[in-house]
Amino acid sequence: MPDATTDERALVMGILNVTPDSFSDGGNWFATDLAIGRGLEMIAEGADIVDVGGESTRPGAAVVPVAEELRRVVPVVEALSPLVRVSVDTTKETVAEAAVAAGATLINDVSASLWQVAARCGVGWVAMHRQGTPDTMQDDPRYDDVVAEVRDLLAERAAQAAGAGVAEVWIDPGIGFGKTVDHNLQLLAGLDTLVATGLPVLVGTSRKAFLGVLAAGPDGATAPVSDRMPGSLATATWALQHGAGMVRVHDVAATVQAALLVGRPVGGPGGAGSMLDTEVGS
Ligand code: HH2
C-alpha cells in the first residue's frame, strides 16, 4: 500500500503475454525478440515487475504443452531478469521452476496451488482466486458472499504458503476468473476486506471483459479491448486508493503516472498538489 507520508508508490506489474491467443495482446509479442522488446519498453515506462506468461487463461483458451510454454517463456525471462524483477505467470510446476532458474523471483499462480514450488525455489508467490477452470469458469459462477469466500480461500492458501516457508505472499481476487460483472464490482468495492488480512494485495482488471460490458455503447455492444483503457486506469486507481500494493496492467506508463498521483497526498511534500502547481501556466 502506498504510504501517503512518503514518495513511495504502489507497484506496477507489466503484463507480457508471449502467446498467440491472449485476450488482449495475443500474438503481439509471440516472437521472442518482440517479447523482449516489449519488456524493455515496459521497463522504460516504469514497470516494477514484468510478468511473463506463455499460456492464456482467457475462457476457452487452449492448454499449452510444457515444452512449448518453456520455449515461449524461458528466453524472455533470461533476457529481462538482469534488468527488472520478473514474475512468471504459470500454473505448471516445471515452467515455474525453469523460469526461476532463468531469473524470475515471483511465481504468479492463477491456480493458487504452487506454494510448495515457491517455497522450494525460495521465491515469492502470488495466490490468485479463481472458481473453476478457464474452459468453464464463466458459465455460471455463483457465490453466497463473493468477497468473504475469496478472502477466506486466499487467507487459507497464504497461511499454508507461509507455513511452508514462503516469505513473500501476495493475494489477488482474480477479477474475471469465475466471476460475473457484479462479482467483479463487489470484489473491487470490498477490496478493504482483502487488505484487512494484512497480506499484500495484487489486483488485475486491465482490459478485462467486465470493463467492456460497463462501457457498452448506446447500441449495447460491449466495448472492444482497444477501448478499455479508461476503465482499466480507473479501476487500477480505485484499487490503489483502496489499499492494493500492486496492480497488473497492460498500459504501464499511464498506470505508473496514476500510481504516483495516488501515492502522494495532494499538497503534501513532493506531492501531487505541488506537481500540478508547478505545471500550471507552464
Ligand atoms: N489475469 C490474467 C492472467 N494472469 N494473474 C494475476 N495474478 N491476476 C490477474 O488478474 C490475472 C493474472 C488474464 O489477463 P491476461 O494475462 O492479459 O490475458 P490472458 O490470460 O488471455 O493471457
mmCIF file with all atom_site columns, C-alpha atoms in Angstrom, residues 21 55-63 134-135:
data_model
loop_
_atom_site.group_PDB
_atom_site.id
_atom_site.type_symbol
_atom_site.label_atom_id
_atom_site.label_alt_id
_atom_site.label_comp_id
_atom_site.label_asym_id
_atom_site.label_entity_id
_atom_site.label_seq_id
_atom_site.pdbx_PDB_ins_code
_atom_site.Cartn_x
_atom_site.Cartn_y
_atom_site.Cartn_z
_atom_site.occupancy
_atom_site.B_iso_or_equiv
_atom_site.pdbx_formal_charge
_atom_site.auth_seq_id
_atom_site.auth_comp_id
_atom_site.auth_asym_id
_atom_site.auth_atom_id
_atom_site.pdbx_PDB_model_num
ATOM 1  C CA . ASP A 1 21  ? -4.102  -16.125 -28.160 1.00 0.00 ? 21  ASP A CA 1
ATOM 2  C CA . GLU A 1 55  ? -0.315  -19.640 -21.684 1.00 0.00 ? 55  GLU A CA 1
ATOM 3  C CA . SER A 1 56  ? -3.507  -17.627 -21.976 1.00 0.00 ? 56  SER A CA 1
ATOM 4  C CA . THR A 1 57  ? -6.023  -18.015 -19.162 1.00 0.00 ? 57  THR A CA 1
ATOM 5  C CA . ARG A 1 58  ? -8.926  -16.495 -21.076 1.00 0.00 ? 58  ARG A CA 1
ATOM 6  C CA . PRO A 1 59  ? -12.146 -18.510 -21.099 1.00 0.00 ? 59  PRO A CA 1
ATOM 7  C CA . GLY A 1 60  ? -11.785 -21.397 -23.543 1.00 0.00 ? 60  GLY A CA 1
ATOM 8  C CA . ALA A 1 61  ? -8.031  -20.928 -24.091 1.00 0.00 ? 61  ALA A CA 1
ATOM 9  C CA . ALA A 1 62  ? -6.098  -23.932 -25.373 1.00 0.00 ? 62  ALA A CA 1
ATOM 10 C CA . VAL A 1 63  ? -3.861  -25.790 -22.914 1.00 0.00 ? 63  VAL A CA 1
ATOM 11 C CA . PRO A 1 134 ? -10.699 -21.438 -17.993 1.00 0.00 ? 134 PRO A CA 1
ATOM 12 C CA . ASP A 1 135 ? -12.953 -23.615 -20.183 1.00 0.00 ? 135 ASP A CA 1
#
